[in-house]
PDB file of C-alpha atoms in Angstrom:
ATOM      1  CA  UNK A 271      -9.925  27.995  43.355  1.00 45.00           C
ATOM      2  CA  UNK A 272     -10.514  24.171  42.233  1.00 44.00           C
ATOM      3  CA  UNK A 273     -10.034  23.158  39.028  1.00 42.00           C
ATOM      4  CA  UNK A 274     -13.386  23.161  37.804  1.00 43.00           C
ATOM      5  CA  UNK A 275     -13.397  26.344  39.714  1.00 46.00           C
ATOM      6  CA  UNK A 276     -15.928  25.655  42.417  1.00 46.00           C
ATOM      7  CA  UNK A 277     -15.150  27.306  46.071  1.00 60.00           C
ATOM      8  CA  UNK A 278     -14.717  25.337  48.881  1.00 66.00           C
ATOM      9  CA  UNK A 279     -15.366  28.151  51.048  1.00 74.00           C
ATOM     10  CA  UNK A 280     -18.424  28.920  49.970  1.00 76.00           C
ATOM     11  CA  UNK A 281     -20.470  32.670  51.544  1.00 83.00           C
ATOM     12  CA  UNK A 282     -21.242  32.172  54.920  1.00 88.00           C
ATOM     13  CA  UNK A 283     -18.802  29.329  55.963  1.00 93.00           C
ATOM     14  CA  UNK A 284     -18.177  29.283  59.676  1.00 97.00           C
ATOM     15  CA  UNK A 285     -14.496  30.360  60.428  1.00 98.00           C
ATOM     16  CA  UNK A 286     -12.960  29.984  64.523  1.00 98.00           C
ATOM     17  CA  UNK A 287     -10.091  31.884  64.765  1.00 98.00           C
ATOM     18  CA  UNK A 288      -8.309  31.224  67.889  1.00 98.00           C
ATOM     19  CA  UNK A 289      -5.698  33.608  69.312  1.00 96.00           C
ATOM     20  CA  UNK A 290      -7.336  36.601  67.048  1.00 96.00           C
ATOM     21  CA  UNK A 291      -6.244  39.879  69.123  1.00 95.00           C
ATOM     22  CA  UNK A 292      -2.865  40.045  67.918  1.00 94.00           C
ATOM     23  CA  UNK A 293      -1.649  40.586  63.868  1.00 96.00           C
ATOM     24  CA  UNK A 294      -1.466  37.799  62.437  1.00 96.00           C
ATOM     25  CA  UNK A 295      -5.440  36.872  63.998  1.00 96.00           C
ATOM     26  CA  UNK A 296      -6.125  40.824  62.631  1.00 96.00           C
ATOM     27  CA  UNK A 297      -5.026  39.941  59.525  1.00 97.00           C
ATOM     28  CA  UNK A 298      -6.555  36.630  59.232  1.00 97.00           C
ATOM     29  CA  UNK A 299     -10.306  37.624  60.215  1.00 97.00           C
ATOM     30  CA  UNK A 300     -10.409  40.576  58.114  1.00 95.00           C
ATOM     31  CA  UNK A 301      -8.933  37.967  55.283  1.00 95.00           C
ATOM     32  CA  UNK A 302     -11.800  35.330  55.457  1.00 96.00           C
ATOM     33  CA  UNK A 303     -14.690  37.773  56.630  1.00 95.00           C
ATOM     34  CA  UNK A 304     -14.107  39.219  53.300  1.00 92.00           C
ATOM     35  CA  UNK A 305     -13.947  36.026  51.915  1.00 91.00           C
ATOM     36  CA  UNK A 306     -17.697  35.388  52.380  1.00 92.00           C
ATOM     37  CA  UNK A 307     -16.730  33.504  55.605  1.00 95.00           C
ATOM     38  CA  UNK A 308     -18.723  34.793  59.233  1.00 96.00           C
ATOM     39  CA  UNK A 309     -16.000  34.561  61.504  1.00 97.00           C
ATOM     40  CA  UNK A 310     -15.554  33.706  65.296  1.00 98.00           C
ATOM     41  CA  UNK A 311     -12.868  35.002  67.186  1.00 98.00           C
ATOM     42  CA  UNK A 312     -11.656  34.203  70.584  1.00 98.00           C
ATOM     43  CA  UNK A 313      -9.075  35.422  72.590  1.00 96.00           C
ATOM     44  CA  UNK A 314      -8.116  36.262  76.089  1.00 94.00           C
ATOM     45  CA  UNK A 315      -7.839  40.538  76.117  1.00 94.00           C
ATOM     46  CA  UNK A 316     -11.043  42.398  75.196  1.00 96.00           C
ATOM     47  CA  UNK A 317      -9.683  45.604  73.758  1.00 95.00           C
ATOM     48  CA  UNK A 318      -7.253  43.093  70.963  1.00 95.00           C
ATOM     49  CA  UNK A 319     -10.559  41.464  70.424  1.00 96.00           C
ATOM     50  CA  UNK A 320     -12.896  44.594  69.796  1.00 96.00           C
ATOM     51  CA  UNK A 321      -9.816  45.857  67.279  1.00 96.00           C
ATOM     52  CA  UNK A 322     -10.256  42.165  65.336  1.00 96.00           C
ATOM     53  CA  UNK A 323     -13.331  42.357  65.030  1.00 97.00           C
ATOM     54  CA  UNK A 324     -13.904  46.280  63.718  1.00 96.00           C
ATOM     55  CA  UNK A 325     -11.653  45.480  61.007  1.00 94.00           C
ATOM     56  CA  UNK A 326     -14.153  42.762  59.414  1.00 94.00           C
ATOM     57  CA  UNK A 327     -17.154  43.992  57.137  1.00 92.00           C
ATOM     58  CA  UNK A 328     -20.073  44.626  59.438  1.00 91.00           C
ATOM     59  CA  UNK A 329     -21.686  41.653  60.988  1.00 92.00           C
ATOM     60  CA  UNK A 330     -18.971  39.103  59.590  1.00 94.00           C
ATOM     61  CA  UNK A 331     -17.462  38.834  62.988  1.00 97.00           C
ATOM     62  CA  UNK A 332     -18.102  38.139  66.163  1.00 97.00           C
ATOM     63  CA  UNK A 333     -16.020  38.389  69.179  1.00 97.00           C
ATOM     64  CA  UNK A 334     -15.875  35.964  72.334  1.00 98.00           C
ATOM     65  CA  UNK A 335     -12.700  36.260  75.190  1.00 98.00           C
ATOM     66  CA  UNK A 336     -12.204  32.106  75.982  1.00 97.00           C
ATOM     67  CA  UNK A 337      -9.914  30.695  78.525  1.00 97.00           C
ATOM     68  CA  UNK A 338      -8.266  28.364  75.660  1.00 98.00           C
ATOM     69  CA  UNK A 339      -5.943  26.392  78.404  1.00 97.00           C
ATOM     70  CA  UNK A 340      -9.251  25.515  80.047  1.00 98.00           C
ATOM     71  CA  UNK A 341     -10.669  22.368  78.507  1.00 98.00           C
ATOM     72  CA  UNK A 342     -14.152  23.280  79.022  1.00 98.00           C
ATOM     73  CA  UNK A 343     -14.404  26.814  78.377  1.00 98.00           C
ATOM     74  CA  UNK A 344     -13.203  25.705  74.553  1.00 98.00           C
ATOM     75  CA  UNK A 345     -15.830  23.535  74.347  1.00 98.00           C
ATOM     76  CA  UNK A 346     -18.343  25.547  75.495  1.00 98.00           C
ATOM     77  CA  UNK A 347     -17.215  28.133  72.969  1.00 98.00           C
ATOM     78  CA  UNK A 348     -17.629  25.147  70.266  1.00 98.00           C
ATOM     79  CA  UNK A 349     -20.683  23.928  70.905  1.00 98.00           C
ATOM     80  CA  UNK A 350     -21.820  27.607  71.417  1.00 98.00           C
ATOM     81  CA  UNK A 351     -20.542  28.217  67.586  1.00 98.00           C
ATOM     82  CA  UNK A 352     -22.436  25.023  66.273  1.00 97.00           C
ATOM     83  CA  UNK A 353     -25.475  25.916  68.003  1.00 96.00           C
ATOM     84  CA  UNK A 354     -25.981  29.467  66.772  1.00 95.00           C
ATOM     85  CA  UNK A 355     -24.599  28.790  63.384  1.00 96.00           C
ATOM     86  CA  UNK A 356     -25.618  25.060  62.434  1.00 96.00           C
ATOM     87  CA  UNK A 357     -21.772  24.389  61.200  1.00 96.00           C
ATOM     88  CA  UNK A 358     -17.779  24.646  61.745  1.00 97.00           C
ATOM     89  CA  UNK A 359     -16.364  25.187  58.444  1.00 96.00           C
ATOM     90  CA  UNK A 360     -12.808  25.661  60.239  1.00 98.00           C
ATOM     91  CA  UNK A 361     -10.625  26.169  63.199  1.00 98.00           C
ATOM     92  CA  UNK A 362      -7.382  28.674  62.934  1.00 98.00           C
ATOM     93  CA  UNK A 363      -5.181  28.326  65.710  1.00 98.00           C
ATOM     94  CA  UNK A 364      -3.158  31.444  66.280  1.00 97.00           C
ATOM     95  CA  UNK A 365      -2.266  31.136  69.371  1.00 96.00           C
ATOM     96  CA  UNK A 366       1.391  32.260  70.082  1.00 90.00           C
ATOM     97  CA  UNK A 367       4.043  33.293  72.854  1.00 90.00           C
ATOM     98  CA  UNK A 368       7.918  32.708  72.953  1.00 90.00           C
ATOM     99  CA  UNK A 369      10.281  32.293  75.897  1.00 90.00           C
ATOM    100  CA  UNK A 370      13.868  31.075  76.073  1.00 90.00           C
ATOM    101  CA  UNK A 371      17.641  32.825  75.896  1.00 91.00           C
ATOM    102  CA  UNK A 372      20.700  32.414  74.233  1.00 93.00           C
ATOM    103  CA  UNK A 373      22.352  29.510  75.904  1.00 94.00           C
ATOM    104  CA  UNK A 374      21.188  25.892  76.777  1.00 96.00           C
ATOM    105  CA  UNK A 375      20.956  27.098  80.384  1.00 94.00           C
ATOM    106  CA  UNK A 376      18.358  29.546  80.126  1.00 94.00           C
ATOM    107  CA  UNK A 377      15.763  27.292  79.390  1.00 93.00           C
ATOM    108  CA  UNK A 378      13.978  26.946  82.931  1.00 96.00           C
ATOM    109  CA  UNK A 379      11.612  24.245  83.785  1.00 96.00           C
ATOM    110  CA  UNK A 380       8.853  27.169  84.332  1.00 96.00           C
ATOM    111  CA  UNK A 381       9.347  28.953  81.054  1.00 96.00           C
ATOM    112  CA  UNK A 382       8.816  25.022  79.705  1.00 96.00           C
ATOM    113  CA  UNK A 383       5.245  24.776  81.544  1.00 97.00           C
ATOM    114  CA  UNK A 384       3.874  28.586  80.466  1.00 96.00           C
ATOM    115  CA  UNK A 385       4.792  27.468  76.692  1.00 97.00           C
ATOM    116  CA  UNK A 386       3.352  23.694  77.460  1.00 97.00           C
ATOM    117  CA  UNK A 387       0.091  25.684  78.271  1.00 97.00           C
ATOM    118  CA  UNK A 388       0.041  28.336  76.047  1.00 96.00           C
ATOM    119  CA  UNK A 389       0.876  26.436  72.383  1.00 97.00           C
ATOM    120  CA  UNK A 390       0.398  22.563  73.444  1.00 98.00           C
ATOM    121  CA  UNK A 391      -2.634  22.552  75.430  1.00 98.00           C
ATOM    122  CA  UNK A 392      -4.776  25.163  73.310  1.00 98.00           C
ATOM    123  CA  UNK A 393      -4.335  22.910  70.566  1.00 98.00           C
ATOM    124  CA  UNK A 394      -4.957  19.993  72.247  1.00 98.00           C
ATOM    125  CA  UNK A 395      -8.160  21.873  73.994  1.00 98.00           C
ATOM    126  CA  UNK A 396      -9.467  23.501  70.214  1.00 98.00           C
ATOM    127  CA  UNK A 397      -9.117  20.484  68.253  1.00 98.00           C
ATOM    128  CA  UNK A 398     -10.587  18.190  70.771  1.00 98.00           C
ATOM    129  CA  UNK A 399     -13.506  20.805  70.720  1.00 98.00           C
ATOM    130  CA  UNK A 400     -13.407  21.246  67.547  1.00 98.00           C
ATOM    131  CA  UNK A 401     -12.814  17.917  65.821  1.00 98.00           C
ATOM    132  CA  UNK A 402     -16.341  16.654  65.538  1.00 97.00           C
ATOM    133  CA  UNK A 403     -18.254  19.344  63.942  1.00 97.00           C
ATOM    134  CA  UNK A 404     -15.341  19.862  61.656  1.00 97.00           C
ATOM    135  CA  UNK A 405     -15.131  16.118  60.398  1.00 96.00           C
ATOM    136  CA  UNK A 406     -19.374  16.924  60.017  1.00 94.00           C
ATOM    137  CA  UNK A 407     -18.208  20.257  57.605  1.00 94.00           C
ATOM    138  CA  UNK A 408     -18.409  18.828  53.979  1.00 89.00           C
ATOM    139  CA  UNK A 409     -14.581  20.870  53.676  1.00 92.00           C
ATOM    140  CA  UNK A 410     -13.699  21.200  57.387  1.00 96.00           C
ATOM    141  CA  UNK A 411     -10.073  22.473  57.875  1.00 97.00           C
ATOM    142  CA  UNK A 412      -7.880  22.902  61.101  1.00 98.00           C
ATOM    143  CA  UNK A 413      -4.700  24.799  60.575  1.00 98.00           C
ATOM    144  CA  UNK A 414      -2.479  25.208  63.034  1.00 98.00           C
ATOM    145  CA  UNK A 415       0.471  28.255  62.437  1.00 97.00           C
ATOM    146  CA  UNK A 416       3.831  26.826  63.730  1.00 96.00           C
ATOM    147  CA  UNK A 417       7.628  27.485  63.428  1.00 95.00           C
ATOM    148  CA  UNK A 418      10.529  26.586  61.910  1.00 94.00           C
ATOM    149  CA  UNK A 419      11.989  26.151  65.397  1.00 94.00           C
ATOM    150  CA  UNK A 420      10.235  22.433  65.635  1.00 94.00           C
ATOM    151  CA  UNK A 421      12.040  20.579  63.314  1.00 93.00           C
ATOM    152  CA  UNK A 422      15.270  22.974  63.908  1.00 94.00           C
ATOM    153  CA  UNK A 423      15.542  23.516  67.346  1.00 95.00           C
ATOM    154  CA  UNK A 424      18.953  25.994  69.270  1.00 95.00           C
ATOM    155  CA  UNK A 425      20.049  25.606  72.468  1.00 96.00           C
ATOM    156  CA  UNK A 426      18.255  28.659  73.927  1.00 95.00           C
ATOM    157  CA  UNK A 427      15.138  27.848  72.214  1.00 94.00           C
ATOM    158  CA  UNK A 428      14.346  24.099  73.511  1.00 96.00           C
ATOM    159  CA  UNK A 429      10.989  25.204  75.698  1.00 96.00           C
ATOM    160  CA  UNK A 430       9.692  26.763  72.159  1.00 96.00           C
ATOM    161  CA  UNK A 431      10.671  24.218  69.848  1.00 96.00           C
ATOM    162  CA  UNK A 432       9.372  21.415  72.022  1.00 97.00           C
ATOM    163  CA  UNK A 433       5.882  23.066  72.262  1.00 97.00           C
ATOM    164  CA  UNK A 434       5.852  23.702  68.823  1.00 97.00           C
ATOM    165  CA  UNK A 435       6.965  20.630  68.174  1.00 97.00           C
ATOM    166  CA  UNK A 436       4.502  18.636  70.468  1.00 98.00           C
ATOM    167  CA  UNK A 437       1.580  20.934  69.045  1.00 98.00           C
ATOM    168  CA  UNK A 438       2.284  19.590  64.910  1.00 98.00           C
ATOM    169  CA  UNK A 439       2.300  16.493  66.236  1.00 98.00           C
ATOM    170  CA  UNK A 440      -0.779  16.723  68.030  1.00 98.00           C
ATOM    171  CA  UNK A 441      -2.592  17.779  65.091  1.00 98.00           C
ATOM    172  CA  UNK A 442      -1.016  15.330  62.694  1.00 98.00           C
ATOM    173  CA  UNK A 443      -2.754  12.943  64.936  1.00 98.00           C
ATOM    174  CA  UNK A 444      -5.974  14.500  64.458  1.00 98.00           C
ATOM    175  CA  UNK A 445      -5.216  14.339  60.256  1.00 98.00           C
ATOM    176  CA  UNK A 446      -4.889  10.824  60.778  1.00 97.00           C
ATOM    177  CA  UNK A 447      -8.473  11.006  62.444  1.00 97.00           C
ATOM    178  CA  UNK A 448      -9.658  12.542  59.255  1.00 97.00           C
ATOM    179  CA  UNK A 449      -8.012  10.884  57.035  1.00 96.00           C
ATOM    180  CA  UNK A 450      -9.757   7.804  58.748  1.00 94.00           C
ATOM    181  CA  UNK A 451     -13.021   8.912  59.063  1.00 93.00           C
ATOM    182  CA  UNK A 452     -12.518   9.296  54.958  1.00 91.00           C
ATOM    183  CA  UNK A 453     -11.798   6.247  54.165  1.00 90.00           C
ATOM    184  CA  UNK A 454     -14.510   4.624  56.537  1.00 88.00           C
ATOM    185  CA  UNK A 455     -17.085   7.183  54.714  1.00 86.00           C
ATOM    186  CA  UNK A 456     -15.924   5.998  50.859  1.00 84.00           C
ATOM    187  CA  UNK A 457     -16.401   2.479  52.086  1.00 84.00           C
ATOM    188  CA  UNK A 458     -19.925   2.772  52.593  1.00 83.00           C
ATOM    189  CA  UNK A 459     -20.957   4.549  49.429  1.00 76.00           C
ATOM    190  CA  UNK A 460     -22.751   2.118  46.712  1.00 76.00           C
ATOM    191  CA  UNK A 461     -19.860   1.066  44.434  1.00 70.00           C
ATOM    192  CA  UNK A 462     -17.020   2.192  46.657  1.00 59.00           C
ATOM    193  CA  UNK A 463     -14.845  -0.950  45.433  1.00 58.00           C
ATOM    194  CA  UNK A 464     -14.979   1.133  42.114  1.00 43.00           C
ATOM    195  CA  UNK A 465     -13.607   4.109  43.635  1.00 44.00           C
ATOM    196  CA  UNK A 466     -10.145   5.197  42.830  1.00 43.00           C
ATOM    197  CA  UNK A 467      -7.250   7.100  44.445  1.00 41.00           C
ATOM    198  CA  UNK A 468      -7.208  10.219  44.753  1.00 38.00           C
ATOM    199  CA  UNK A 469      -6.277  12.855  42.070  1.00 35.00           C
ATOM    200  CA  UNK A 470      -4.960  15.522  44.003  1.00 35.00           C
ATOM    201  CA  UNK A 471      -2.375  17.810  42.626  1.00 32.00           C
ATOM    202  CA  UNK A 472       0.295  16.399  44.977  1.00 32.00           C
ATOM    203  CA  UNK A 473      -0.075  12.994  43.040  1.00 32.00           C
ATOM    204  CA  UNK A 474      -0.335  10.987  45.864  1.00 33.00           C
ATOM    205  CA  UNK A 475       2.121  11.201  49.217  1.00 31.00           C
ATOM    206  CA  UNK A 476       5.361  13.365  49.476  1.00 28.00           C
ATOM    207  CA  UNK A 477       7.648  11.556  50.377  1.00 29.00           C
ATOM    208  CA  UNK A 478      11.117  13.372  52.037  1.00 29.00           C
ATOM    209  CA  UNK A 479      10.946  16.948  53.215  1.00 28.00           C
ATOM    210  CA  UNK A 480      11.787  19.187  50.407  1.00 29.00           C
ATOM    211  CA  UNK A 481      10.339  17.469  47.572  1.00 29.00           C
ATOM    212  CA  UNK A 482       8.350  20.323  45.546  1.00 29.00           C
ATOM    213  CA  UNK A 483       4.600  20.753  45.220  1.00 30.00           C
ATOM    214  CA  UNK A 484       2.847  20.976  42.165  1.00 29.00           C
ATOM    215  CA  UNK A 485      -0.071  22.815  40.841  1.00 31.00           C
ATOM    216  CA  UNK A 486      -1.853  24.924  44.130  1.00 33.00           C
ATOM    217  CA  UNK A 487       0.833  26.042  46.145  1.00 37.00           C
ATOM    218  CA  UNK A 488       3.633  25.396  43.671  1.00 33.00           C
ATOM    219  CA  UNK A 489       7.140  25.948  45.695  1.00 35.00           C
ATOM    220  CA  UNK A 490       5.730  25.224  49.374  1.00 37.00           C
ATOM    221  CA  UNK A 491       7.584  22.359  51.087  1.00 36.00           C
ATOM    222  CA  UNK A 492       5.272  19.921  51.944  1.00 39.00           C
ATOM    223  CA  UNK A 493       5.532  16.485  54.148  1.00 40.00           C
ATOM    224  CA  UNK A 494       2.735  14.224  53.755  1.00 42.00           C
ATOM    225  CA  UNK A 495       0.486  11.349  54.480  1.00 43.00           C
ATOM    226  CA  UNK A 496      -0.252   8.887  51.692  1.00 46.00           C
ATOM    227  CA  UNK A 497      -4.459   9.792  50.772  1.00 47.00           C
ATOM    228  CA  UNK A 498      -6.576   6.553  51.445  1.00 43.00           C
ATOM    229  CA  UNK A 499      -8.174   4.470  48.375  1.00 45.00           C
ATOM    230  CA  UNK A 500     -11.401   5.569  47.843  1.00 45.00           C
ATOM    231  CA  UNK A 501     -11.353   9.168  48.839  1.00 44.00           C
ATOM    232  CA  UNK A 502     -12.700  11.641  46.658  1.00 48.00           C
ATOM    233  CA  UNK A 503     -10.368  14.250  46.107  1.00 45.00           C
ATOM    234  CA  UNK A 504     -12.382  17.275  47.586  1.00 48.00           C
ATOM    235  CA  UNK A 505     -14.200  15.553  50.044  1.00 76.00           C
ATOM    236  CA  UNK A 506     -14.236  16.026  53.727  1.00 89.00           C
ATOM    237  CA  UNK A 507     -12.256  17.836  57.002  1.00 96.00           C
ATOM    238  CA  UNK A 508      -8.604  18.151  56.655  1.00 97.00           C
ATOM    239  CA  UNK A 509      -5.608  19.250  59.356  1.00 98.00           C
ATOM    240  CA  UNK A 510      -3.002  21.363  58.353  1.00 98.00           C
ATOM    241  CA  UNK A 511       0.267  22.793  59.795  1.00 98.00           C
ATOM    242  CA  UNK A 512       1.729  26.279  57.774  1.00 97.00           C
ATOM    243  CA  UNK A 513       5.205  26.422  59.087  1.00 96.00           C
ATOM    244  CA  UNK A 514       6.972  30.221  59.371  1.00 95.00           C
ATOM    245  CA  UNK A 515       9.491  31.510  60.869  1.00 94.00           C
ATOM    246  CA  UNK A 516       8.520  34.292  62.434  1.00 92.00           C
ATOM    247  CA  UNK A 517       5.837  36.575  61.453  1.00 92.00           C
ATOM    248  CA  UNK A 518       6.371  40.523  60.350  1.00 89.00           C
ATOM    249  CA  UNK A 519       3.563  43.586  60.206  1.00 88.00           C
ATOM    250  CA  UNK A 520       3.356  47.138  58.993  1.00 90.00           C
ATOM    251  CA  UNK A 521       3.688  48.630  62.179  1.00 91.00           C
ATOM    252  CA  UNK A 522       6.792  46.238  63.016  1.00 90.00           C
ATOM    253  CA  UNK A 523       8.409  47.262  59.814  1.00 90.00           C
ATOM    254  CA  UNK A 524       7.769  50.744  60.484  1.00 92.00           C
ATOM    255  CA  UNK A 525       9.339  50.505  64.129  1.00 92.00           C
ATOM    256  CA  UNK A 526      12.271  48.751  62.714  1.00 94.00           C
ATOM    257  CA  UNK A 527      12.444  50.746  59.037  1.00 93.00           C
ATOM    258  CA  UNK A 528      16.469  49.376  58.654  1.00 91.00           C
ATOM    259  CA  UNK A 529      15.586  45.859  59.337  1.00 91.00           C
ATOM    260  CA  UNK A 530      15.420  43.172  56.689  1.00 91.00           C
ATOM    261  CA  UNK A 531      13.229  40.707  58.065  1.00 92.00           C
ATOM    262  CA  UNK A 532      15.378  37.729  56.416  1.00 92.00           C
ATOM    263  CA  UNK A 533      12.559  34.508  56.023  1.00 92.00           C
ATOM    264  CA  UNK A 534       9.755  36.111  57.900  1.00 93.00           C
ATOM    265  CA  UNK A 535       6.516  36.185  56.750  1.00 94.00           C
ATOM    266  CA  UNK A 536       4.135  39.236  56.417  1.00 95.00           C
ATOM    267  CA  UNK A 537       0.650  38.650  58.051  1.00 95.00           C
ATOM    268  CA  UNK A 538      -0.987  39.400  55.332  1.00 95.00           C
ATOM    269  CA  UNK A 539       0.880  36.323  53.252  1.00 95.00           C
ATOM    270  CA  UNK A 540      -0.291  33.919  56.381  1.00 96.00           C
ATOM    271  CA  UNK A 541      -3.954  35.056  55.395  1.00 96.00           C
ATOM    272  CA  UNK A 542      -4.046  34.603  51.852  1.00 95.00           C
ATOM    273  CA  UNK A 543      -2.897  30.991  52.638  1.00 95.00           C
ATOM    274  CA  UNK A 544      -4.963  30.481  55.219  1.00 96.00           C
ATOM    275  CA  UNK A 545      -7.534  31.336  52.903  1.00 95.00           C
ATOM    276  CA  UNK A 546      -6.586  28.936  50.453  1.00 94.00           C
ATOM    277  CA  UNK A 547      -6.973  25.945  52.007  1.00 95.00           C
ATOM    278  CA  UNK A 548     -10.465  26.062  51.889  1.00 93.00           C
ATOM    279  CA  UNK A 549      -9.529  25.935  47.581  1.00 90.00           C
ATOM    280  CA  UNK A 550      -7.469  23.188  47.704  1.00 91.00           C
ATOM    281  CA  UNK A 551      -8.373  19.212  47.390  1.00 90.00           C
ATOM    282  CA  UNK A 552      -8.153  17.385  50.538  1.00 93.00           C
ATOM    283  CA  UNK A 553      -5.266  15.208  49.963  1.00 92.00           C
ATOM    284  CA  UNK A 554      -3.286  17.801  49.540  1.00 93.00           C
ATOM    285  CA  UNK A 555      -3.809  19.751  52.465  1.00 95.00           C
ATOM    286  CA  UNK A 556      -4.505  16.659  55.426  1.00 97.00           C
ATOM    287  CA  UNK A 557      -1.656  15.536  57.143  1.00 97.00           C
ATOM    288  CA  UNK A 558       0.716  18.229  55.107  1.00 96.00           C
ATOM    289  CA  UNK A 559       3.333  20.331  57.004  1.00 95.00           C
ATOM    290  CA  UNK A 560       3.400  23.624  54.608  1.00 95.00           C
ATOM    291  CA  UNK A 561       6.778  25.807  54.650  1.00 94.00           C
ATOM    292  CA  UNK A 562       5.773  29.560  54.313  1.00 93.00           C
ATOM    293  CA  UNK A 563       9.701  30.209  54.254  1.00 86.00           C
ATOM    294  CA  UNK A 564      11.219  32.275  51.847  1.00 60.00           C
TER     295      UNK A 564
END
């Protein structure tokens, strides 16, 4: 919730969730569908995305299996979204897979190019898709779910921690896009040489990795971008990156009842901040790499 406690997620906001058949896109529909939000889900096996979508209040989701490494099938879904819905309030990307080993030499060439597809090129194809009717949203948001593994990556992990790597990137790029679309807007409103900087809760940027959040979010690591002159603090889309690293469920937990699960985050955490986003000022979620670490 803002501080003068209006929603930026207001009922029927139009949620993508891409990569929804597995937990963590279970947990994350059934979040924001009862949220208010109508949520569309995509992902590539039918019977994950019939079990997303039963878990939802009736009629809050709706279910679509998209090639996401094919450029145009993503776009299709996108402009098949905007059509039927007038909107794109938000993008999740969810979209996961891991190969590697233990040593340097396990990391193979091929392993590199199934992870290059899999977590580079569905965000490049979803937020190329997606970008436009999100920076039309008056509170678009695209938040992509990444891993601790890109800023820290092990020798058997290099395939992983390069795609995850490449893919915050990516969409820190696409903040910058926002955050310059922003600025262009709050240049052409009457009296925009009046305006002032933003008053987010950050206070402005963040600037070393570990310096501590204040207000929303309080205890989240957070890198930023410094907000533009003239924005408005709750105005416009917004790109995020919520970093874990790795994710746990109930049914995990109950396969593994002796294990500890050091760090991880629980699914249902990851949707309650996904969530949030859509409460939070601008500035303080565009361009920010969030640490769901514990």
């Amino acid at each position: 919730m803002t501080p003068d406690g209006f929603r930026l997620l207001p009922e029927g906001s139009v949620i993508a969730v891409a990569g929804a058949g597995g937990p963590a896109g279970q947990a994350v529909v059934r979040r924001l569908a009862r949220a208010g939000a109508i949520v569309e889900a995509a992902d590539a096996a039918q019977d994950r995305l019939d079990e997303t979508v039963a878990l939802a209040p009736r009629g809050r989701a709706h279910g679509t299996i998209v090639d996401l490494t094919d450029a145009a099938a993503t776009r299709a879904w996108a402009d098949e979204i905007e059509d039927r819905h007038g909107r794109v309030d938000g993008l999740v990307h969810l979209v996961g897979g891991w190969r590697g080993g233990k040593e340097f030499g396990d990391n193979t060439i091929e392993d590199w190019e199934f992870l290059h597809k899999l977590l580079v090129r569905t965000v490049q194809n979803t937020s190329l898709a997606f970008h436009d009717a999100l920076a039309r949203a008056p509170h678009g948001r695209f938040v992509l779910v990444s891993a601790t593994a890109a800023a820290k990556p092990t020798a058997g992990n290099a395939g992983y921690a390069a795609a995850k790597s490449a893919a915050e990137t990516w969409t820190l790029a696409m903040a910058d896009s926002f955050r310059r679309l922003r600025r262009d807007r709050a240049a052409e409103r009457p009296g925009s040489d009046r305006a002032t900087t933003s008053g987010a809760t950050t206070g402005g940027a963040v600037e070393a990795v570990g310096a501590e959040v204040s207000g929303a979010g309080a205890g989240r690591v957070a890198v930023g971008a410094e907000p533009f002159d003239g924005a408005e603090p709750m105005d416009g889309p917004a790109a995020a990156i919520l970093v874990v690293k790795a994710l746990v469920w109930p049914l995990l937990r109950a396969e593994r009842p002796d294990a500890k699960f050091p760090g991880y985050t629980d699914v249902a955490d990851l949707a309650e901040e996904i969530a949030a986003l859509w409460d939070r000022p601008t500035d303080d979620v565009n361009g920010q790499r969030l640490c769901l670490t514990q």
